[in-house]
Structure formats: structure tokens, C-alpha cells
Amino acid sequence: MKKALNYIKNIIKQMNIINIFVIIIAGVINAVGVTMFLYPVNLYDSGISGMSMILSQLTPEYLSLSLFLVVINFPVFIFGFKKQGIVFTIYSILAVCSYSLFSYLIINVLPVDVDFASPLAQQDLFLCAIFGGIISGVGSGLTIRFGGAIDGIEVLAVIFAKRLNISVGTFVMIFNVLLYISAGFILNSWILPLYSIVTYMSALKTVDFIVEGLDKSKSAFIISEKAGEICEALSDEFGNGITVLDARGYYSESNKSAVYFVVNRFQIAKMKNIIKRIDKNAFVSISEISEVMHRADKN
């Protein structure tokens, strides 16, 4: 009993009230995007959410979208518990519960008619696909950014992608392609599945924006015999931390220094000009990085 209490206390310590609040709001946002734009015109979300939408259309009315969201997602999150950890699992279940509850409220309780058309975009499939994808993407992105997942397909991707020797993104894409192909055969029409692909792409780009932000960082790897001057100029201009590593040319066997420097995309041109001005022969490699966790201290 004492061990169980200590375990629960440890879980509570790891959780964050702000994360919980944002994840609940994310579920509401996802529900709005799906039920007010996609569901009324029979467009489909991606992943298990899309599967739940198809199943709710093919089964009796009492087997609702909200029910399928819970019934399918819960076992997946429990299955992925060991791989993802208890806090991630709790956050994800909370997100799905919020998404499911507010989907039920919008469809069945609130005075909003979503039976035949979107309340905001009517039956314009393109507008419904774009805005449904963007809004649901905001919900999914916020959930991921704050430590959970609103769709179990992401958990399955993490578990099985490596075993299948493919990337997580490829696994999700294959699942969604198969989902939309199945919808095409079931509906005996390809118009709605094709528009659903527009929804998927809109949501995917929105998730990337929410998780990684507009101002993605870039890492620059600079090799130069004038590393000291370059570091001084970059530090004066940008005020960012800089890491200097000892390097040696393989063919020339000359000693050089390798400089590792992080800037945002708007600073790239200025950084290049500074380097070129000091050392025209400097080797510069620039790569995109999705997140920088610490940039305050100068190394």
C-alpha cells in the first residue's frame, strides 16, 4: 500500500497543471475542427480519429464517434505504456477524453446543427478540408508539445516503425493512405477521400508549426583557420553561445578549429556575410534543428 501511494505521488510530481490545462483545451480544439468542419460533410481526419469517423458512419447511431475514439484509442495507449511512460499515457488519455466528450457535446447537446453541413463553411469541401485540418492540427500539435498524443496512431508508429525498418512519419503516412483508400472503396467514391488527403496535409503542416514553431533554429558548423576572429564577430553581432572544437585537416594535416553556432533562419544571411568577410576559405555546413533547449550561456 505504501509503495502504491509513493508511486502515485511520484507520478503527480512529474505532471504539470499547465500541461493538463492545455491538453484539455487541445482536445476541445480538436473536437471543434473535426465535428464542425469534417464530420458534417463526411471528410475524414487522419489516424484513429479518421477510422473512428468511418466506423461511426457504418454502424448504428448509438455507436457514435465519441465512443469509437475512446474504445480504439484507450487500448493503444495502454499497449504503449511501457514504451512511452506513465505521464505521457495519462496526458494522452486525458486528451482523448476531452476530444471525445466535446465531440459528443457539439454533435448531440449544443445548439449547433452539424447533420448535413458545416455551420461555418456549409458544404464547401475545400474550405472544410483546409480549416478542419488546420484546427484539428492545432489541437494535435498542442497535445504533442505539452507531452501527450491525441491519436493512438502516433504510439503505434513509435512501437512498430523500427521493427518494420521505416520511419515514424512513413508509418503514419502508410496508415493514412490505406485508410483513405479503404474509405474510397467503402463509399464507392474518391472525392471525399481525396479531399481528406488535403485535410491530412493541412493538419500535418499545422502540427509541425505548433510543435516546432515558425522560427526554426539552424545550426552552423564552421571550420576555419581564423576561428577566433569569426567567434568574436559572431558573438558581438548575435550574442549567442558558441562552441569551439579542435580539428585537423585530413589531407593538409593542418590544425584548425571547428565552430558550432546556432541561429534562427532570419540570421543566416548575416552570419554568412560575417564569415565570408573574415575567411573566404572557411567551410560552412548549415543544418535545420527542431529545438534548442538551452541557449542563454555563452560557452
PDB file of C-alpha atoms in Angstrom:
ATOM      1  CA  MET A   1       0.000   0.000   0.000  1.00  0.00           C
ATOM      2  CA  LYS A   2       2.788   2.389   0.914  1.00  0.00           C
ATOM      3  CA  LYS A   3       4.631   1.595  -2.331  1.00  0.00           C
ATOM      4  CA  ALA A   4       1.477   2.284  -4.313  1.00  0.00           C
ATOM      5  CA  LEU A   5       0.990   5.648  -2.594  1.00  0.00           C
ATOM      6  CA  ASN A   6       4.618   6.586  -3.207  1.00  0.00           C
ATOM      7  CA  TYR A   7       4.242   5.593  -6.860  1.00  0.00           C
ATOM      8  CA  ILE A   8       1.148   7.773  -7.239  1.00  0.00           C
ATOM      9  CA  LYS A   9       2.874  10.693  -5.504  1.00  0.00           C
ATOM     10  CA  ASN A  10       5.838  10.332  -7.870  1.00  0.00           C
ATOM     11  CA  ILE A  11       3.506  10.420 -10.878  1.00  0.00           C
ATOM     12  CA  ILE A  12       1.755  13.536  -9.565  1.00  0.00           C
ATOM     13  CA  LYS A  13       5.129  15.251  -9.092  1.00  0.00           C
ATOM     14  CA  GLN A  14       6.028  14.563 -12.719  1.00  0.00           C
ATOM     15  CA  MET A  15       2.785  16.071 -14.016  1.00  0.00           C
ATOM     16  CA  ASN A  16       2.278  19.769 -14.633  1.00  0.00           C
ATOM     17  CA  ILE A  17      -1.006  21.606 -14.096  1.00  0.00           C
ATOM     18  CA  ILE A  18      -0.342  23.871 -17.084  1.00  0.00           C
ATOM     19  CA  ASN A  19       0.232  20.854 -19.327  1.00  0.00           C
ATOM     20  CA  ILE A  20      -3.023  19.306 -18.104  1.00  0.00           C
ATOM     21  CA  PHE A  21      -4.973  22.506 -18.768  1.00  0.00           C
ATOM     22  CA  VAL A  22      -3.508  22.978 -22.270  1.00  0.00           C
ATOM     23  CA  ILE A  23      -4.121  19.328 -23.178  1.00  0.00           C
ATOM     24  CA  ILE A  24      -7.787  19.608 -22.176  1.00  0.00           C
ATOM     25  CA  ILE A  25      -8.106  22.759 -24.309  1.00  0.00           C
ATOM     26  CA  ALA A  26      -6.323  20.924 -27.148  1.00  0.00           C
ATOM     27  CA  GLY A  27      -8.989  18.221 -27.011  1.00  0.00           C
ATOM     28  CA  VAL A  28     -11.691  20.895 -27.293  1.00  0.00           C
ATOM     29  CA  ILE A  29      -9.930  22.481 -30.279  1.00  0.00           C
ATOM     30  CA  ASN A  30      -9.572  19.114 -31.997  1.00  0.00           C
ATOM     31  CA  ALA A  31     -13.265  18.396 -31.424  1.00  0.00           C
ATOM     32  CA  VAL A  32     -14.240  21.745 -32.973  1.00  0.00           C
ATOM     33  CA  GLY A  33     -12.129  21.117 -36.079  1.00  0.00           C
ATOM     34  CA  VAL A  34     -13.456  17.603 -36.617  1.00  0.00           C
ATOM     35  CA  THR A  35     -17.145  17.980 -35.691  1.00  0.00           C
ATOM     36  CA  MET A  36     -17.794  21.421 -37.178  1.00  0.00           C
ATOM     37  CA  PHE A  37     -15.838  21.080 -40.427  1.00  0.00           C
ATOM     38  CA  LEU A  38     -15.073  17.448 -41.282  1.00  0.00           C
ATOM     39  CA  TYR A  39     -17.819  15.337 -39.720  1.00  0.00           C
ATOM     40  CA  PRO A  40     -20.792  17.208 -41.263  1.00  0.00           C
ATOM     41  CA  VAL A  41     -19.580  16.746 -44.858  1.00  0.00           C
ATOM     42  CA  ASN A  42     -18.135  13.230 -44.395  1.00  0.00           C
ATOM     43  CA  LEU A  43     -14.493  14.213 -44.675  1.00  0.00           C
ATOM     44  CA  TYR A  44     -12.080  12.181 -42.602  1.00  0.00           C
ATOM     45  CA  ASP A  45      -9.420  13.080 -40.117  1.00  0.00           C
ATOM     46  CA  SER A  46      -6.184  11.074 -40.103  1.00  0.00           C
ATOM     47  CA  GLY A  47      -5.181   8.144 -37.897  1.00  0.00           C
ATOM     48  CA  ILE A  48      -7.518   6.504 -35.413  1.00  0.00           C
ATOM     49  CA  SER A  49      -9.666   9.637 -35.397  1.00  0.00           C
ATOM     50  CA  GLY A  50     -10.387   9.111 -39.103  1.00  0.00           C
ATOM     51  CA  MET A  51     -11.003   5.406 -38.543  1.00  0.00           C
ATOM     52  CA  SER A  52     -13.476   6.269 -35.773  1.00  0.00           C
ATOM     53  CA  MET A  53     -15.325   8.636 -38.122  1.00  0.00           C
ATOM     54  CA  ILE A  54     -15.687   5.929 -40.774  1.00  0.00           C
ATOM     55  CA  LEU A  55     -16.854   3.316 -38.244  1.00  0.00           C
ATOM     56  CA  SER A  56     -19.412   5.708 -36.765  1.00  0.00           C
ATOM     57  CA  GLN A  57     -20.927   6.144 -40.240  1.00  0.00           C
ATOM     58  CA  LEU A  58     -21.081   2.407 -40.945  1.00  0.00           C
ATOM     59  CA  THR A  59     -22.574   1.312 -37.624  1.00  0.00           C
ATOM     60  CA  PRO A  60     -25.855   2.029 -35.772  1.00  0.00           C
ATOM     61  CA  GLU A  61     -26.354   5.547 -34.419  1.00  0.00           C
ATOM     62  CA  TYR A  62     -25.697   4.600 -30.808  1.00  0.00           C
ATOM     63  CA  LEU A  63     -22.140   3.624 -31.789  1.00  0.00           C
ATOM     64  CA  SER A  64     -21.009   7.227 -32.033  1.00  0.00           C
ATOM     65  CA  LEU A  65     -17.762   8.942 -32.984  1.00  0.00           C
ATOM     66  CA  SER A  66     -17.121   9.735 -29.297  1.00  0.00           C
ATOM     67  CA  LEU A  67     -17.481   6.083 -28.348  1.00  0.00           C
ATOM     68  CA  PHE A  68     -15.098   4.820 -31.035  1.00  0.00           C
ATOM     69  CA  LEU A  69     -12.497   7.452 -30.102  1.00  0.00           C
ATOM     70  CA  VAL A  70     -12.342   6.070 -26.576  1.00  0.00           C
ATOM     71  CA  VAL A  71     -12.755   2.366 -27.382  1.00  0.00           C
ATOM     72  CA  ILE A  72      -9.991   2.288 -30.014  1.00  0.00           C
ATOM     73  CA  ASN A  73      -7.527   4.769 -28.512  1.00  0.00           C
ATOM     74  CA  PHE A  74      -7.517   3.557 -24.908  1.00  0.00           C
ATOM     75  CA  PRO A  75      -6.134   0.051 -25.613  1.00  0.00           C
ATOM     76  CA  VAL A  76      -3.481   1.545 -27.888  1.00  0.00           C
ATOM     77  CA  PHE A  77      -2.251   3.952 -25.211  1.00  0.00           C
ATOM     78  CA  ILE A  78      -2.244   1.194 -22.595  1.00  0.00           C
ATOM     79  CA  PHE A  79      -0.344  -1.037 -25.049  1.00  0.00           C
ATOM     80  CA  GLY A  80       2.258   1.687 -25.494  1.00  0.00           C
ATOM     81  CA  PHE A  81       2.540   2.421 -21.787  1.00  0.00           C
ATOM     82  CA  LYS A  82       5.945   0.739 -21.297  1.00  0.00           C
ATOM     83  CA  LYS A  83       7.406   2.465 -24.336  1.00  0.00           C
ATOM     84  CA  GLN A  84       6.050   5.967 -23.647  1.00  0.00           C
ATOM     85  CA  GLY A  85       5.839   6.121 -19.853  1.00  0.00           C
ATOM     86  CA  ILE A  86       3.032   6.787 -17.391  1.00  0.00           C
ATOM     87  CA  VAL A  87       2.900  10.589 -17.669  1.00  0.00           C
ATOM     88  CA  PHE A  88       2.659  10.502 -21.479  1.00  0.00           C
ATOM     89  CA  THR A  89      -0.064   7.853 -21.223  1.00  0.00           C
ATOM     90  CA  ILE A  90      -2.102   9.872 -18.713  1.00  0.00           C
ATOM     91  CA  TYR A  91      -1.780  13.054 -20.761  1.00  0.00           C
ATOM     92  CA  SER A  92      -2.823  11.188 -23.921  1.00  0.00           C
ATOM     93  CA  ILE A  93      -5.845   9.549 -22.298  1.00  0.00           C
ATOM     94  CA  LEU A  94      -6.860  12.941 -20.914  1.00  0.00           C
ATOM     95  CA  ALA A  95      -6.598  14.469 -24.402  1.00  0.00           C
ATOM     96  CA  VAL A  96      -8.717  11.706 -25.938  1.00  0.00           C
ATOM     97  CA  CYS A  97     -11.334  12.035 -23.172  1.00  0.00           C
ATOM     98  CA  SER A  98     -11.545  15.784 -23.760  1.00  0.00           C
ATOM     99  CA  TYR A  99     -11.755  15.285 -27.535  1.00  0.00           C
ATOM    100  CA  SER A 100     -14.416  12.579 -27.156  1.00  0.00           C
ATOM    101  CA  LEU A 101     -16.526  14.483 -24.593  1.00  0.00           C
ATOM    102  CA  PHE A 102     -16.614  17.737 -26.528  1.00  0.00           C
ATOM    103  CA  SER A 103     -17.300  15.910 -29.798  1.00  0.00           C
ATOM    104  CA  TYR A 104     -20.352  14.385 -28.122  1.00  0.00           C
ATOM    105  CA  LEU A 105     -21.447  17.755 -26.758  1.00  0.00           C
ATOM    106  CA  ILE A 106     -21.128  19.526 -30.122  1.00  0.00           C
ATOM    107  CA  ILE A 107     -22.925  16.791 -32.071  1.00  0.00           C
ATOM    108  CA  ASN A 108     -25.653  15.885 -29.571  1.00  0.00           C
ATOM    109  CA  VAL A 109     -26.100  18.597 -26.931  1.00  0.00           C
ATOM    110  CA  LEU A 110     -25.111  22.087 -28.074  1.00  0.00           C
ATOM    111  CA  PRO A 111     -27.489  24.019 -30.345  1.00  0.00           C
ATOM    112  CA  VAL A 112     -25.274  23.527 -33.371  1.00  0.00           C
ATOM    113  CA  ASP A 113     -26.576  21.770 -36.476  1.00  0.00           C
ATOM    114  CA  VAL A 114     -23.805  19.560 -37.874  1.00  0.00           C
ATOM    115  CA  ASP A 115     -26.010  16.948 -39.533  1.00  0.00           C
ATOM    116  CA  PHE A 116     -25.668  17.987 -43.188  1.00  0.00           C
ATOM    117  CA  ALA A 117     -23.263  20.919 -43.418  1.00  0.00           C
ATOM    118  CA  SER A 118     -20.544  22.782 -41.574  1.00  0.00           C
ATOM    119  CA  PRO A 119     -22.022  25.656 -39.531  1.00  0.00           C
ATOM    120  CA  LEU A 120     -19.230  27.900 -40.830  1.00  0.00           C
ATOM    121  CA  ALA A 121     -18.245  26.580 -44.274  1.00  0.00           C
ATOM    122  CA  GLN A 122     -21.562  24.997 -45.312  1.00  0.00           C
ATOM    123  CA  GLN A 123     -20.878  22.224 -47.871  1.00  0.00           C
ATOM    124  CA  ASP A 124     -17.751  23.707 -49.406  1.00  0.00           C
ATOM    125  CA  LEU A 125     -15.492  20.647 -49.271  1.00  0.00           C
ATOM    126  CA  PHE A 126     -12.287  22.578 -49.876  1.00  0.00           C
ATOM    127  CA  LEU A 127     -12.901  25.076 -47.056  1.00  0.00           C
ATOM    128  CA  CYS A 128     -13.971  22.272 -44.732  1.00  0.00           C
ATOM    129  CA  ALA A 129     -10.851  20.254 -45.596  1.00  0.00           C
ATOM    130  CA  ILE A 130      -8.478  23.177 -45.090  1.00  0.00           C
ATOM    131  CA  PHE A 131      -9.954  24.637 -41.910  1.00  0.00           C
ATOM    132  CA  GLY A 132     -10.842  21.265 -40.420  1.00  0.00           C
ATOM    133  CA  GLY A 133      -7.242  20.166 -40.924  1.00  0.00           C
ATOM    134  CA  ILE A 134      -5.763  23.383 -39.551  1.00  0.00           C
ATOM    135  CA  ILE A 135      -7.947  23.481 -36.435  1.00  0.00           C
ATOM    136  CA  SER A 136      -7.554  19.779 -35.613  1.00  0.00           C
ATOM    137  CA  GLY A 137      -3.825  20.190 -36.312  1.00  0.00           C
ATOM    138  CA  VAL A 138      -3.645  22.929 -33.683  1.00  0.00           C
ATOM    139  CA  GLY A 139      -5.230  20.543 -31.167  1.00  0.00           C
ATOM    140  CA  SER A 140      -2.891  17.688 -32.073  1.00  0.00           C
ATOM    141  CA  GLY A 141       0.155  19.951 -32.088  1.00  0.00           C
ATOM    142  CA  LEU A 142      -0.606  21.409 -28.656  1.00  0.00           C
ATOM    143  CA  THR A 143      -1.083  17.919 -27.234  1.00  0.00           C
ATOM    144  CA  ILE A 144       2.290  16.777 -28.588  1.00  0.00           C
ATOM    145  CA  ARG A 145       4.053  19.959 -27.470  1.00  0.00           C
ATOM    146  CA  PHE A 146       2.766  19.550 -23.923  1.00  0.00           C
ATOM    147  CA  GLY A 147       3.680  15.902 -23.508  1.00  0.00           C
ATOM    148  CA  GLY A 148       0.935  13.691 -24.918  1.00  0.00           C
ATOM    149  CA  ALA A 149      -0.769  12.479 -28.083  1.00  0.00           C
ATOM    150  CA  ILE A 150      -4.390  12.834 -29.120  1.00  0.00           C
ATOM    151  CA  ASP A 151      -4.305   9.935 -31.575  1.00  0.00           C
ATOM    152  CA  GLY A 152      -3.053   6.420 -30.870  1.00  0.00           C
ATOM    153  CA  ILE A 153      -1.588   6.030 -34.356  1.00  0.00           C
ATOM    154  CA  GLU A 154       1.444   8.004 -33.180  1.00  0.00           C
ATOM    155  CA  VAL A 155       2.011   5.474 -30.389  1.00  0.00           C
ATOM    156  CA  LEU A 156       1.687   2.547 -32.790  1.00  0.00           C
ATOM    157  CA  ALA A 157       4.134   4.269 -35.127  1.00  0.00           C
ATOM    158  CA  VAL A 158       6.758   4.598 -32.380  1.00  0.00           C
ATOM    159  CA  ILE A 159       6.333   0.927 -31.435  1.00  0.00           C
ATOM    160  CA  PHE A 160       6.209  -0.716 -34.873  1.00  0.00           C
ATOM    161  CA  ALA A 161       8.075   1.616 -37.254  1.00  0.00           C
ATOM    162  CA  LYS A 162      11.520   0.469 -36.129  1.00  0.00           C
ATOM    163  CA  ARG A 163      10.516  -3.197 -36.388  1.00  0.00           C
ATOM    164  CA  LEU A 164       9.356  -2.589 -39.944  1.00  0.00           C
ATOM    165  CA  ASN A 165      12.550  -0.656 -40.723  1.00  0.00           C
ATOM    166  CA  ILE A 166      10.680   2.518 -41.635  1.00  0.00           C
ATOM    167  CA  SER A 167      10.421   5.962 -40.051  1.00  0.00           C
ATOM    168  CA  VAL A 168       7.600   7.020 -37.733  1.00  0.00           C
ATOM    169  CA  GLY A 169       6.390   9.539 -40.318  1.00  0.00           C
ATOM    170  CA  THR A 170       6.341   6.882 -43.040  1.00  0.00           C
ATOM    171  CA  PHE A 171       4.345   4.516 -40.810  1.00  0.00           C
ATOM    172  CA  VAL A 172       1.702   7.203 -40.153  1.00  0.00           C
ATOM    173  CA  MET A 173       1.571   8.127 -43.843  1.00  0.00           C
ATOM    174  CA  ILE A 174       1.098   4.479 -44.923  1.00  0.00           C
ATOM    175  CA  PHE A 175      -1.674   4.033 -42.352  1.00  0.00           C
ATOM    176  CA  ASN A 176      -3.488   7.133 -43.587  1.00  0.00           C
ATOM    177  CA  VAL A 177      -3.112   6.212 -47.262  1.00  0.00           C
ATOM    178  CA  LEU A 178      -4.630   2.782 -46.532  1.00  0.00           C
ATOM    179  CA  LEU A 179      -7.375   4.467 -44.500  1.00  0.00           C
ATOM    180  CA  TYR A 180      -8.343   6.807 -47.345  1.00  0.00           C
ATOM    181  CA  ILE A 181      -8.169   4.029 -49.955  1.00  0.00           C
ATOM    182  CA  SER A 182     -10.480   1.931 -47.764  1.00  0.00           C
ATOM    183  CA  ALA A 183     -12.854   4.883 -47.444  1.00  0.00           C
ATOM    184  CA  GLY A 184     -12.891   5.234 -51.235  1.00  0.00           C
ATOM    185  CA  PHE A 185     -13.948   1.609 -51.723  1.00  0.00           C
ATOM    186  CA  ILE A 186     -16.477   1.745 -48.876  1.00  0.00           C
ATOM    187  CA  LEU A 187     -18.097   4.930 -50.196  1.00  0.00           C
ATOM    188  CA  ASN A 188     -17.684   3.875 -53.811  1.00  0.00           C
ATOM    189  CA  SER A 189     -16.430   7.397 -54.431  1.00  0.00           C
ATOM    190  CA  TRP A 190     -12.997   9.012 -54.364  1.00  0.00           C
ATOM    191  CA  ILE A 191     -13.990  12.670 -53.987  1.00  0.00           C
ATOM    192  CA  LEU A 192     -14.271  12.667 -50.191  1.00  0.00           C
ATOM    193  CA  PRO A 193     -11.101  10.572 -49.604  1.00  0.00           C
ATOM    194  CA  LEU A 194      -9.148  12.887 -51.915  1.00  0.00           C
ATOM    195  CA  TYR A 195     -10.352  15.949 -50.042  1.00  0.00           C
ATOM    196  CA  SER A 196      -9.460  14.120 -46.820  1.00  0.00           C
ATOM    197  CA  ILE A 197      -5.865  13.994 -48.027  1.00  0.00           C
ATOM    198  CA  VAL A 198      -5.999  17.811 -48.190  1.00  0.00           C
ATOM    199  CA  THR A 199      -7.191  17.724 -44.571  1.00  0.00           C
ATOM    200  CA  TYR A 200      -4.302  15.441 -43.625  1.00  0.00           C
ATOM    201  CA  MET A 201      -1.682  17.679 -45.248  1.00  0.00           C
ATOM    202  CA  SER A 202      -3.160  20.825 -43.664  1.00  0.00           C
ATOM    203  CA  ALA A 203      -3.121  19.171 -40.248  1.00  0.00           C
ATOM    204  CA  LEU A 204       0.414  17.850 -40.741  1.00  0.00           C
ATOM    205  CA  LYS A 205       1.839  21.286 -41.547  1.00  0.00           C
ATOM    206  CA  THR A 206      -0.079  22.831 -38.660  1.00  0.00           C
ATOM    207  CA  VAL A 207       1.269  20.245 -36.213  1.00  0.00           C
ATOM    208  CA  ASP A 208       4.811  20.998 -37.402  1.00  0.00           C
ATOM    209  CA  PHE A 209       4.204  24.712 -36.890  1.00  0.00           C
ATOM    210  CA  ILE A 210       2.756  24.257 -33.384  1.00  0.00           C
ATOM    211  CA  VAL A 211       5.413  21.782 -32.211  1.00  0.00           C
ATOM    212  CA  GLU A 212       8.484  23.374 -33.790  1.00  0.00           C
ATOM    213  CA  GLY A 213       7.396  26.984 -34.209  1.00  0.00           C
ATOM    214  CA  LEU A 214       7.757  29.384 -37.110  1.00  0.00           C
ATOM    215  CA  ASP A 215      11.247  30.439 -36.166  1.00  0.00           C
ATOM    216  CA  LYS A 216      13.105  27.157 -36.550  1.00  0.00           C
ATOM    217  CA  SER A 217      16.718  27.244 -35.485  1.00  0.00           C
ATOM    218  CA  LYS A 218      19.662  26.465 -37.728  1.00  0.00           C
ATOM    219  CA  SER A 219      22.966  25.010 -36.653  1.00  0.00           C
ATOM    220  CA  ALA A 220      26.131  26.150 -38.403  1.00  0.00           C
ATOM    221  CA  PHE A 221      29.304  24.059 -38.362  1.00  0.00           C
ATOM    222  CA  ILE A 222      32.250  26.272 -39.378  1.00  0.00           C
ATOM    223  CA  ILE A 223      35.816  25.111 -39.984  1.00  0.00           C
ATOM    224  CA  SER A 224      38.370  27.879 -40.347  1.00  0.00           C
ATOM    225  CA  GLU A 225      41.955  28.837 -39.542  1.00  0.00           C
ATOM    226  CA  LYS A 226      40.550  32.154 -38.294  1.00  0.00           C
ATOM    227  CA  ALA A 227      38.043  30.677 -35.870  1.00  0.00           C
ATOM    228  CA  GLY A 228      38.908  33.143 -33.117  1.00  0.00           C
ATOM    229  CA  GLU A 229      38.087  36.185 -35.253  1.00  0.00           C
ATOM    230  CA  ILE A 230      34.888  34.549 -36.522  1.00  0.00           C
ATOM    231  CA  CYS A 231      33.750  33.701 -32.985  1.00  0.00           C
ATOM    232  CA  GLU A 232      34.406  37.235 -31.786  1.00  0.00           C
ATOM    233  CA  ALA A 233      32.474  38.754 -34.692  1.00  0.00           C
ATOM    234  CA  LEU A 234      29.521  36.342 -34.331  1.00  0.00           C
ATOM    235  CA  SER A 235      29.382  36.888 -30.578  1.00  0.00           C
ATOM    236  CA  ASP A 236      29.389  40.670 -30.966  1.00  0.00           C
ATOM    237  CA  GLU A 237      26.696  40.559 -33.629  1.00  0.00           C
ATOM    238  CA  PHE A 238      24.288  37.963 -32.229  1.00  0.00           C
ATOM    239  CA  GLY A 239      25.205  37.442 -28.576  1.00  0.00           C
ATOM    240  CA  ASN A 240      24.623  33.685 -28.868  1.00  0.00           C
ATOM    241  CA  GLY A 241      26.679  30.972 -27.213  1.00  0.00           C
ATOM    242  CA  ILE A 242      29.472  29.488 -29.345  1.00  0.00           C
ATOM    243  CA  THR A 243      31.287  26.171 -29.023  1.00  0.00           C
ATOM    244  CA  VAL A 244      34.826  25.765 -30.417  1.00  0.00           C
ATOM    245  CA  LEU A 245      36.328  22.327 -31.098  1.00  0.00           C
ATOM    246  CA  ASP A 246      39.855  21.394 -32.104  1.00  0.00           C
ATOM    247  CA  ALA A 247      40.075  19.989 -35.645  1.00  0.00           C
ATOM    248  CA  ARG A 248      42.750  18.717 -38.010  1.00  0.00           C
ATOM    249  CA  GLY A 249      42.631  18.597 -41.813  1.00  0.00           C
ATOM    250  CA  TYR A 250      42.966  15.061 -43.156  1.00  0.00           C
ATOM    251  CA  TYR A 251      44.868  15.959 -46.347  1.00  0.00           C
ATOM    252  CA  SER A 252      46.581  19.161 -45.275  1.00  0.00           C
ATOM    253  CA  GLU A 253      47.310  17.852 -41.763  1.00  0.00           C
ATOM    254  CA  SER A 254      46.997  21.449 -40.602  1.00  0.00           C
ATOM    255  CA  ASN A 255      45.429  22.392 -37.285  1.00  0.00           C
ATOM    256  CA  LYS A 256      42.119  24.198 -37.499  1.00  0.00           C
ATOM    257  CA  SER A 257      39.160  24.943 -35.262  1.00  0.00           C
ATOM    258  CA  ALA A 258      35.555  23.836 -35.721  1.00  0.00           C
ATOM    259  CA  VAL A 259      32.903  26.288 -34.555  1.00  0.00           C
ATOM    260  CA  TYR A 260      29.369  25.192 -33.658  1.00  0.00           C
ATOM    261  CA  PHE A 261      26.870  28.035 -33.710  1.00  0.00           C
ATOM    262  CA  VAL A 262      23.052  28.220 -33.537  1.00  0.00           C
ATOM    263  CA  VAL A 263      20.996  30.997 -35.190  1.00  0.00           C
ATOM    264  CA  ASN A 264      17.464  31.396 -36.495  1.00  0.00           C
ATOM    265  CA  ARG A 265      16.580  31.391 -40.171  1.00  0.00           C
ATOM    266  CA  PHE A 266      16.498  35.196 -40.382  1.00  0.00           C
ATOM    267  CA  GLN A 267      20.107  35.461 -39.218  1.00  0.00           C
ATOM    268  CA  ILE A 268      21.595  33.061 -41.759  1.00  0.00           C
ATOM    269  CA  ALA A 269      22.456  35.642 -44.438  1.00  0.00           C
ATOM    270  CA  LYS A 270      24.140  37.985 -41.961  1.00  0.00           C
ATOM    271  CA  MET A 271      26.140  35.103 -40.462  1.00  0.00           C
ATOM    272  CA  LYS A 272      27.372  34.062 -43.913  1.00  0.00           C
ATOM    273  CA  ASN A 273      28.477  37.588 -44.711  1.00  0.00           C
ATOM    274  CA  ILE A 274      30.446  37.832 -41.460  1.00  0.00           C
ATOM    275  CA  ILE A 275      32.205  34.520 -42.105  1.00  0.00           C
ATOM    276  CA  LYS A 276      32.959  35.362 -45.741  1.00  0.00           C
ATOM    277  CA  ARG A 277      34.376  38.749 -44.762  1.00  0.00           C
ATOM    278  CA  ILE A 278      36.820  37.182 -42.289  1.00  0.00           C
ATOM    279  CA  ASP A 279      37.735  33.952 -44.093  1.00  0.00           C
ATOM    280  CA  LYS A 280      36.679  33.329 -47.697  1.00  0.00           C
ATOM    281  CA  ASN A 281      38.055  29.787 -47.499  1.00  0.00           C
ATOM    282  CA  ALA A 282      36.047  28.786 -44.433  1.00  0.00           C
ATOM    283  CA  PHE A 283      33.991  25.608 -44.693  1.00  0.00           C
ATOM    284  CA  VAL A 284      30.402  26.163 -43.542  1.00  0.00           C
ATOM    285  CA  SER A 285      27.724  23.496 -43.114  1.00  0.00           C
ATOM    286  CA  ILE A 286      24.192  24.603 -42.142  1.00  0.00           C
ATOM    287  CA  SER A 287      21.527  22.214 -40.851  1.00  0.00           C
ATOM    288  CA  GLU A 288      17.998  22.652 -39.558  1.00  0.00           C
ATOM    289  CA  ILE A 289      17.291  21.747 -35.943  1.00  0.00           C
ATOM    290  CA  SER A 290      13.820  21.431 -34.457  1.00  0.00           C
ATOM    291  CA  GLU A 291      14.500  22.580 -30.903  1.00  0.00           C
ATOM    292  CA  VAL A 292      17.124  24.270 -28.757  1.00  0.00           C
ATOM    293  CA  MET A 293      16.726  23.625 -25.045  1.00  0.00           C
ATOM    294  CA  HIS A 294      19.439  25.934 -23.722  1.00  0.00           C
ATOM    295  CA  ARG A 295      20.904  28.990 -25.351  1.00  0.00           C
ATOM    296  CA  ALA A 296      21.445  31.515 -22.565  1.00  0.00           C
ATOM    297  CA  ASP A 297      25.006  30.768 -21.504  1.00  0.00           C
ATOM    298  CA  LYS A 298      27.991  31.537 -23.649  1.00  0.00           C
ATOM    299  CA  ASN A 299      30.314  28.541 -23.907  1.00  0.00           C
TER     300      ASN A 299
END
